[in-house]
């Protein structure tokens, strides 16, 4: 890799392994007024759930380190965890603001709640329930209160125009889980701590720290895999930080993974009996054809090696869910796990047994109960594809946006930017004025992660080991501040007074998130309680994943089988294809204003192979114009041998060069998920 960030990422692996413990990114700052106090908690910035050890004094953070006694993260921390302090102390909204002709004006919470409810109710009365739209961003799942109370508030709105970051992310996983296993969150997790063969397709856990696989300290777990004689193979169009520590890395042409995976399934089935409904689907897919389309050689050997391993697990993440055949990829990955006997057994793809049963508190799924009004796109689990949001504005007259930035994170953000400016009303729940919330009439800022209690309802249920942890707020919230849940409680109770159709449901908002967690823990399969968890400040170890037994296993659901039959029509892509990229010291569209994380080289550059640069008459560092069917951006190009020829890479979430000005909302996976990788582009001198 040609940039400094990758270097840093590599050193994580090295130091982590040598020290035999997590890397210490700890930072000490601030003045010690009295006696520093040690406190424990968890980081909520990504899915890894790292345990943290804080030194605090007089209401200030002195240092943040990884908690070596946390049974899941074992001391791991990344630079973002340390930046929790900057998020807490840095510039952000602390009181509600209202947009006026002269700019933003601070208003009281009471005024703000009244204004928001008044406007939402008026628009619903005039235009109907679906005239109020909702977008929930990624940090929603990392905030206990946003989950417990935000979702209740949204159900009071009774709108079909619900959107979230799900459809630019893991929608294919949820669809496949619901169709194959009977619940959208019954998603198999790699048993990385026991497997002999880890196949990673379109994921970069060295940087992302794992996703739909909560895996803090990935580098150490990978080292342990090697020490016990296991192997890791990575399939990715870029030689990523994860690919660099793999035993084998295969470059693949973006968007063609379905061909690779179906061919692998075919090879495995040569030696396995049964599964006729799958055999029929993969029969037309030959290894030779798949190799010509994907650019991957040795597919037969890879499939045979996978099948022959004592235990093996295939895992694919955003690189194979946010692409043209996302649902087929996620299906074929699970088919590989099933037909090699690796589903639901140690060392394979397993299910968690969390202390709070996520399956009990979420819907099983369900699809196509309604459609978007312009393009007729199907709903899944109550949400429409966010790629349709911009075109639905018009019918939608008001938006509620919480913890998100769809102008930078969803396809053709430029179009959404314009559409948002035509709304009659918008409210944002967010501590920041970003490219999206700047369109709001009112912004309601919640407390920070250090000021609130946390129990992770989602990521314990997607982790590589069963643990449970309660993280009490590090600091009391300042007078006048509101938690996410208090904001939604107030909005919900006031709203329900006007529309009494869901009044009873609104009363649920009166329970605090911790009370809800306690009830869920007590009634969960492990019969724990908040009291028990409070006695274990580092977290409670509930052991490795255990076989679960499935009520349902539909190996070839019709919807996915039909989609898989289309894969044979694929041709080898021509021209340049754009893929994304994540950086260790960045987090989607936010945290780009934290000096501790952003120092060093700029990161929003376009990666391109030197041969392609030459072919285009360009040089390293040139300013280039990147064009797609949806739009264009200007970027600085950086040469690297780490990217496959024919592929260019741009990270998302940067206002100055937004990758989502190039992604096309017209092109979707069958699940309704956006296609963010494998976007055809041209590159020329700017
Ligand atoms: N091209 C391309 N696009 C992508 C991706 C890609 O790989 N390539 N990745 C996609 C993925 S996986 C995702 S998840 C999305 C993310 O996209 P979004 O979810 O739309 O955006 P984020 O950048 O996560 O927005 C975070 C916002 O939440 C606010 N926030 C932070 N904490 C809290 C909190 O506790 N409460 C509240 N109310 N607000 C909070 C922040 O201030 C910030 O404004 O982007 C997607 N877009
Ligand atoms: N530091 C950091 N950590 C994060 C985030 C962050 O922004 N920064 N975001 C968090 C979020 S919201 C999420 S969802 C997770 C995502 O977690 P991951 O999916 O592990 O993260 P990515 O880095 O997006 O990895 C996707 C990989 O897919 C590859 N890829 C692109 N197109 C294709 C393709 O067509 N085929 C194949 N086989 N590979 C392809 C990319 O090169 C990239 O290496 O990360 C989370 N963790
Ligand atoms: S890896 Fe994720 S959970 Fe761990 S410290 Fe970094 S951002 Fe926080
Ligand atoms: Mo995500």
PDB file of N, CA, C and O in Angstrom, residues 629-675:
ATOM      1  N   UNK A 629     -22.134   6.664 -14.874  1.00  0.00           N
ATOM      2  CA  UNK A 629     -23.460   6.965 -15.417  1.00  0.00           C
ATOM      3  C   UNK A 629     -24.197   7.961 -14.525  1.00  0.00           C
ATOM      4  O   UNK A 629     -25.067   8.695 -14.981  1.00  0.00           O
ATOM      5  N   UNK A 630     -23.833   7.989 -13.235  1.00  0.00           N
ATOM      6  CA  UNK A 630     -24.577   8.832 -12.296  1.00  0.00           C
ATOM      7  C   UNK A 630     -23.997  10.232 -12.128  1.00  0.00           C
ATOM      8  O   UNK A 630     -24.730  11.167 -11.819  1.00  0.00           O
ATOM      9  N   UNK A 631     -22.687  10.387 -12.299  1.00  0.00           N
ATOM     10  CA  UNK A 631     -22.113  11.713 -12.056  1.00  0.00           C
ATOM     11  C   UNK A 631     -20.613  11.716 -12.190  1.00  0.00           C
ATOM     12  O   UNK A 631     -20.027  10.796 -12.778  1.00  0.00           O
ATOM     13  N   UNK A 632     -19.985  12.735 -11.654  1.00  0.00           N
ATOM     14  CA  UNK A 632     -18.523  12.816 -11.738  1.00  0.00           C
ATOM     15  C   UNK A 632     -17.937  13.498 -10.519  1.00  0.00           C
ATOM     16  O   UNK A 632     -18.619  14.252  -9.818  1.00  0.00           O
ATOM     17  N   UNK A 633     -16.675  13.164 -10.237  1.00  0.00           N
ATOM     18  CA  UNK A 633     -15.941  13.825  -9.168  1.00  0.00           C
ATOM     19  C   UNK A 633     -14.523  14.102  -9.660  1.00  0.00           C
ATOM     20  O   UNK A 633     -14.061  13.494 -10.629  1.00  0.00           O
ATOM     21  N   UNK A 634     -13.853  15.008  -8.982  1.00  0.00           N
ATOM     22  CA  UNK A 634     -12.436  15.244  -9.255  1.00  0.00           C
ATOM     23  C   UNK A 634     -11.643  14.728  -8.060  1.00  0.00           C
ATOM     24  O   UNK A 634     -11.994  15.008  -6.917  1.00  0.00           O
ATOM     25  N   UNK A 635     -10.607  13.951  -8.344  1.00  0.00           N
ATOM     26  CA  UNK A 635      -9.824  13.355  -7.254  1.00  0.00           C
ATOM     27  C   UNK A 635      -8.345  13.381  -7.609  1.00  0.00           C
ATOM     28  O   UNK A 635      -7.977  13.576  -8.767  1.00  0.00           O
ATOM     29  N   UNK A 636      -7.520  13.179  -6.601  1.00  0.00           N
ATOM     30  CA  UNK A 636      -6.089  13.013  -6.835  1.00  0.00           C
ATOM     31  C   UNK A 636      -5.820  11.522  -6.960  1.00  0.00           C
ATOM     32  O   UNK A 636      -6.329  10.737  -6.158  1.00  0.00           O
ATOM     33  N   UNK A 637      -5.046  11.139  -7.961  1.00  0.00           N
ATOM     34  CA  UNK A 637      -4.823   9.719  -8.181  1.00  0.00           C
ATOM     35  C   UNK A 637      -3.511   9.278  -7.525  1.00  0.00           C
ATOM     36  O   UNK A 637      -2.542  10.044  -7.497  1.00  0.00           O
ATOM     37  N   UNK A 638      -3.520   8.075  -6.944  1.00  0.00           N
ATOM     38  CA  UNK A 638      -2.309   7.526  -6.341  1.00  0.00           C
ATOM     39  C   UNK A 638      -2.030   6.164  -6.959  1.00  0.00           C
ATOM     40  O   UNK A 638      -2.927   5.319  -7.023  1.00  0.00           O
ATOM     41  N   UNK A 639      -0.802   5.964  -7.418  1.00  0.00           N
ATOM     42  CA  UNK A 639      -0.432   4.703  -8.057  1.00  0.00           C
ATOM     43  C   UNK A 639      -0.171   3.645  -6.995  1.00  0.00           C
ATOM     44  O   UNK A 639       0.446   3.927  -5.971  1.00  0.00           O
ATOM     45  N   UNK A 640      -0.662   2.433  -7.233  1.00  0.00           N
ATOM     46  CA  UNK A 640      -0.320   1.324  -6.337  1.00  0.00           C
ATOM     47  C   UNK A 640      -0.449  -0.006  -7.064  1.00  0.00           C
ATOM     48  O   UNK A 640      -1.393  -0.234  -7.814  1.00  0.00           O
ATOM     49  N   UNK A 641       0.522  -0.870  -6.787  1.00  0.00           N
ATOM     50  CA  UNK A 641       0.493  -2.228  -7.346  1.00  0.00           C
ATOM     51  C   UNK A 641      -0.488  -3.093  -6.570  1.00  0.00           C
ATOM     52  O   UNK A 641      -0.726  -4.246  -6.928  1.00  0.00           O
ATOM     53  N   UNK A 642      -1.013  -2.541  -5.487  1.00  0.00           N
ATOM     54  CA  UNK A 642      -1.898  -3.333  -4.635  1.00  0.00           C
ATOM     55  C   UNK A 642      -3.319  -3.417  -5.163  1.00  0.00           C
ATOM     56  O   UNK A 642      -4.173  -4.036  -4.531  1.00  0.00           O
ATOM     57  N   UNK A 643      -3.573  -2.770  -6.275  1.00  0.00           N
ATOM     58  CA  UNK A 643      -4.923  -2.877  -6.820  1.00  0.00           C
ATOM     59  C   UNK A 643      -4.872  -3.620  -8.151  1.00  0.00           C
ATOM     60  O   UNK A 643      -3.893  -3.542  -8.892  1.00  0.00           O
ATOM     61  N   UNK A 644      -5.913  -4.385  -8.401  1.00  0.00           N
ATOM     62  CA  UNK A 644      -5.971  -5.174  -9.630  1.00  0.00           C
ATOM     63  C   UNK A 644      -6.044  -4.219 -10.829  1.00  0.00           C
ATOM     64  O   UNK A 644      -6.784  -3.238 -10.774  1.00  0.00           O
ATOM     65  N   UNK A 645      -5.312  -4.503 -11.883  1.00  0.00           N
ATOM     66  CA  UNK A 645      -5.468  -3.681 -13.085  1.00  0.00           C
ATOM     67  C   UNK A 645      -6.938  -3.688 -13.521  1.00  0.00           C
ATOM     68  O   UNK A 645      -7.616  -4.708 -13.420  1.00  0.00           O
ATOM     69  N   UNK A 646      -7.437  -2.558 -13.975  1.00  0.00           N
ATOM     70  CA  UNK A 646      -8.846  -2.467 -14.369  1.00  0.00           C
ATOM     71  C   UNK A 646      -9.755  -2.034 -13.231  1.00  0.00           C
ATOM     72  O   UNK A 646     -10.962  -1.889 -13.420  1.00  0.00           O
ATOM     73  N   UNK A 647      -9.172  -1.846 -12.037  1.00  0.00           N
ATOM     74  CA  UNK A 647      -9.975  -1.468 -10.869  1.00  0.00           C
ATOM     75  C   UNK A 647      -9.425  -0.158 -10.288  1.00  0.00           C
ATOM     76  O   UNK A 647      -8.215   0.041 -10.242  1.00  0.00           O
ATOM     77  N   UNK A 648     -10.310   0.739  -9.881  1.00  0.00           N
ATOM     78  CA  UNK A 648      -9.900   1.937  -9.138  1.00  0.00           C
ATOM     79  C   UNK A 648     -10.682   1.980  -7.833  1.00  0.00           C
ATOM     80  O   UNK A 648     -11.764   1.406  -7.742  1.00  0.00           O
ATOM     81  N   UNK A 649     -10.119   2.635  -6.826  1.00  0.00           N
ATOM     82  CA  UNK A 649     -10.754   2.626  -5.498  1.00  0.00           C
ATOM     83  C   UNK A 649     -10.810   4.017  -4.891  1.00  0.00           C
ATOM     84  O   UNK A 649      -9.823   4.753  -4.885  1.00  0.00           O
ATOM     85  N   UNK A 650     -11.977   4.327  -4.360  1.00  0.00           N
ATOM     86  CA  UNK A 650     -12.221   5.614  -3.688  1.00  0.00           C
ATOM     87  C   UNK A 650     -12.968   5.311  -2.391  1.00  0.00           C
ATOM     88  O   UNK A 650     -13.943   4.564  -2.411  1.00  0.00           O
ATOM     89  N   UNK A 651     -12.537   5.888  -1.259  1.00  0.00           N
ATOM     90  CA  UNK A 651     -13.304   5.647  -0.027  1.00  0.00           C
ATOM     91  C   UNK A 651     -14.594   6.467  -0.059  1.00  0.00           C
ATOM     92  O   UNK A 651     -14.674   7.444  -0.805  1.00  0.00           O
ATOM     93  N   UNK A 652     -15.575   6.089   0.748  1.00  0.00           N
ATOM     94  CA  UNK A 652     -16.802   6.896   0.818  1.00  0.00           C
ATOM     95  C   UNK A 652     -16.739   7.782   2.066  1.00  0.00           C
ATOM     96  O   UNK A 652     -15.906   7.575   2.934  1.00  0.00           O
ATOM     97  N   UNK A 653     -17.636   8.740   2.119  1.00  0.00           N
ATOM     98  CA  UNK A 653     -17.762   9.552   3.331  1.00  0.00           C
ATOM     99  C   UNK A 653     -16.956  10.839   3.328  1.00  0.00           C
ATOM    100  O   UNK A 653     -16.840  11.480   4.361  1.00  0.00           O
ATOM    101  N   UNK A 654     -16.363  11.190   2.196  1.00  0.00           N
ATOM    102  CA  UNK A 654     -15.581  12.427   2.128  1.00  0.00           C
ATOM    103  C   UNK A 654     -16.335  13.457   1.303  1.00  0.00           C
ATOM    104  O   UNK A 654     -16.587  13.249   0.116  1.00  0.00           O
ATOM    105  N   UNK A 655     -16.671  14.585   1.929  1.00  0.00           N
ATOM    106  CA  UNK A 655     -17.483  15.603   1.253  1.00  0.00           C
ATOM    107  C   UNK A 655     -16.764  16.154   0.021  1.00  0.00           C
ATOM    108  O   UNK A 655     -17.395  16.419  -1.003  1.00  0.00           O
ATOM    109  N   UNK A 656     -15.428  16.286   0.099  1.00  0.00           N
ATOM    110  CA  UNK A 656     -14.715  16.923  -1.008  1.00  0.00           C
ATOM    111  C   UNK A 656     -14.662  16.035  -2.255  1.00  0.00           C
ATOM    112  O   UNK A 656     -14.628  16.524  -3.371  1.00  0.00           O
ATOM    113  N   UNK A 657     -14.666  14.731  -2.079  1.00  0.00           N
ATOM    114  CA  UNK A 657     -14.716  13.781  -3.203  1.00  0.00           C
ATOM    115  C   UNK A 657     -15.665  12.675  -2.774  1.00  0.00           C
ATOM    116  O   UNK A 657     -15.237  11.677  -2.194  1.00  0.00           O
ATOM    117  N   UNK A 658     -16.934  12.808  -3.040  1.00  0.00           N
ATOM    118  CA  UNK A 658     -17.856  11.798  -2.533  1.00  0.00           C
ATOM    119  C   UNK A 658     -18.039  10.659  -3.534  1.00  0.00           C
ATOM    120  O   UNK A 658     -18.554  10.846  -4.634  1.00  0.00           O
ATOM    121  N   UNK A 659     -17.608   9.469  -3.116  1.00  0.00           N
ATOM    122  CA  UNK A 659     -17.728   8.286  -3.972  1.00  0.00           C
ATOM    123  C   UNK A 659     -19.183   8.079  -4.403  1.00  0.00           C
ATOM    124  O   UNK A 659     -19.455   7.564  -5.495  1.00  0.00           O
ATOM    125  N   UNK A 660     -20.105   8.509  -3.553  1.00  0.00           N
ATOM    126  CA  UNK A 660     -21.519   8.283  -3.880  1.00  0.00           C
ATOM    127  C   UNK A 660     -22.096   9.338  -4.817  1.00  0.00           C
ATOM    128  O   UNK A 660     -23.286   9.312  -5.116  1.00  0.00           O
ATOM    129  N   UNK A 661     -21.248  10.227  -5.325  1.00  0.00           N
ATOM    130  CA  UNK A 661     -21.668  11.016  -6.484  1.00  0.00           C
ATOM    131  C   UNK A 661     -21.483  10.182  -7.751  1.00  0.00           C
ATOM    132  O   UNK A 661     -21.924  10.574  -8.831  1.00  0.00           O
ATOM    133  N   UNK A 662     -20.811   9.029  -7.617  1.00  0.00           N
ATOM    134  CA  UNK A 662     -20.570   8.161  -8.777  1.00  0.00           C
ATOM    135  C   UNK A 662     -21.461   6.920  -8.779  1.00  0.00           C
ATOM    136  O   UNK A 662     -21.757   6.353  -9.821  1.00  0.00           O
ATOM    137  N   UNK A 663     -21.868   6.462  -7.598  1.00  0.00           N
ATOM    138  CA  UNK A 663     -22.700   5.252  -7.536  1.00  0.00           C
ATOM    139  C   UNK A 663     -24.101   5.577  -8.042  1.00  0.00           C
ATOM    140  O   UNK A 663     -24.578   6.695  -7.904  1.00  0.00           O
ATOM    141  N   UNK A 664     -24.748   4.560  -8.604  1.00  0.00           N
ATOM    142  CA  UNK A 664     -25.952   4.791  -9.394  1.00  0.00           C
ATOM    143  C   UNK A 664     -27.185   4.177  -8.716  1.00  0.00           C
ATOM    144  O   UNK A 664     -27.276   2.952  -8.601  1.00  0.00           O
ATOM    145  N   UNK A 665     -28.141   4.999  -8.296  1.00  0.00           N
ATOM    146  CA  UNK A 665     -29.317   4.449  -7.612  1.00  0.00           C
ATOM    147  C   UNK A 665     -30.201   3.607  -8.530  1.00  0.00           C
ATOM    148  O   UNK A 665     -31.077   2.879  -8.051  1.00  0.00           O
ATOM    149  N   UNK A 666     -29.969   3.678  -9.836  1.00  0.00           N
ATOM    150  CA  UNK A 666     -30.806   2.902 -10.769  1.00  0.00           C
ATOM    151  C   UNK A 666     -30.425   1.420 -10.764  1.00  0.00           C
ATOM    152  O   UNK A 666     -31.206   0.575 -11.183  1.00  0.00           O
ATOM    153  N   UNK A 667     -29.212   1.100 -10.284  1.00  0.00           N
ATOM    154  CA  UNK A 667     -28.735  -0.282 -10.336  1.00  0.00           C
ATOM    155  C   UNK A 667     -28.797  -0.892  -8.939  1.00  0.00           C
ATOM    156  O   UNK A 667     -28.140  -0.408  -8.020  1.00  0.00           O
ATOM    157  N   UNK A 668     -29.592  -1.931  -8.774  1.00  0.00           N
ATOM    158  CA  UNK A 668     -29.753  -2.539  -7.449  1.00  0.00           C
ATOM    159  C   UNK A 668     -29.569  -4.048  -7.506  1.00  0.00           C
ATOM    160  O   UNK A 668     -29.805  -4.675  -8.538  1.00  0.00           O
ATOM    161  N   UNK A 669     -29.171  -4.615  -6.392  1.00  0.00           N
ATOM    162  CA  UNK A 669     -29.203  -6.067  -6.208  1.00  0.00           C
ATOM    163  C   UNK A 669     -30.677  -6.490  -6.064  1.00  0.00           C
ATOM    164  O   UNK A 669     -31.519  -5.666  -5.712  1.00  0.00           O
ATOM    165  N   UNK A 670     -30.968  -7.774  -6.288  1.00  0.00           N
ATOM    166  CA  UNK A 670     -32.366  -8.227  -6.165  1.00  0.00           C
ATOM    167  C   UNK A 670     -32.939  -7.994  -4.762  1.00  0.00           C
ATOM    168  O   UNK A 670     -34.152  -7.879  -4.583  1.00  0.00           O
ATOM    169  N   UNK A 671     -32.072  -7.904  -3.761  1.00  0.00           N
ATOM    170  CA  UNK A 671     -32.549  -7.646  -2.397  1.00  0.00           C
ATOM    171  C   UNK A 671     -33.032  -6.209  -2.235  1.00  0.00           C
ATOM    172  O   UNK A 671     -33.708  -5.885  -1.264  1.00  0.00           O
ATOM    173  N   UNK A 672     -32.633  -5.341  -3.174  1.00  0.00           N
ATOM    174  CA  UNK A 672     -32.921  -3.912  -3.025  1.00  0.00           C
ATOM    175  C   UNK A 672     -31.701  -3.159  -2.504  1.00  0.00           C
ATOM    176  O   UNK A 672     -31.726  -1.945  -2.329  1.00  0.00           O
ATOM    177  N   UNK A 673     -30.615  -3.909  -2.262  1.00  0.00           N
ATOM    178  CA  UNK A 673     -29.397  -3.266  -1.766  1.00  0.00           C
ATOM    179  C   UNK A 673     -28.712  -2.471  -2.883  1.00  0.00           C
ATOM    180  O   UNK A 673     -28.749  -2.865  -4.049  1.00  0.00           O
ATOM    181  N   UNK A 674     -28.083  -1.369  -2.498  1.00  0.00           N
ATOM    182  CA  UNK A 674     -27.368  -0.546  -3.477  1.00  0.00           C
ATOM    183  C   UNK A 674     -26.117  -1.257  -3.984  1.00  0.00           C
ATOM    184  O   UNK A 674     -25.536  -2.088  -3.291  1.00  0.00           O
ATOM    185  N   UNK A 675     -25.719  -0.916  -5.195  1.00  0.00           N
ATOM    186  CA  UNK A 675     -24.493  -1.450  -5.782  1.00  0.00           C
ATOM    187  C   UNK A 675     -23.416  -0.378  -5.652  1.00  0.00           C
ATOM    188  O   UNK A 675     -23.418   0.613  -6.365  1.00  0.00           O
TER     189      UNK A 675
END
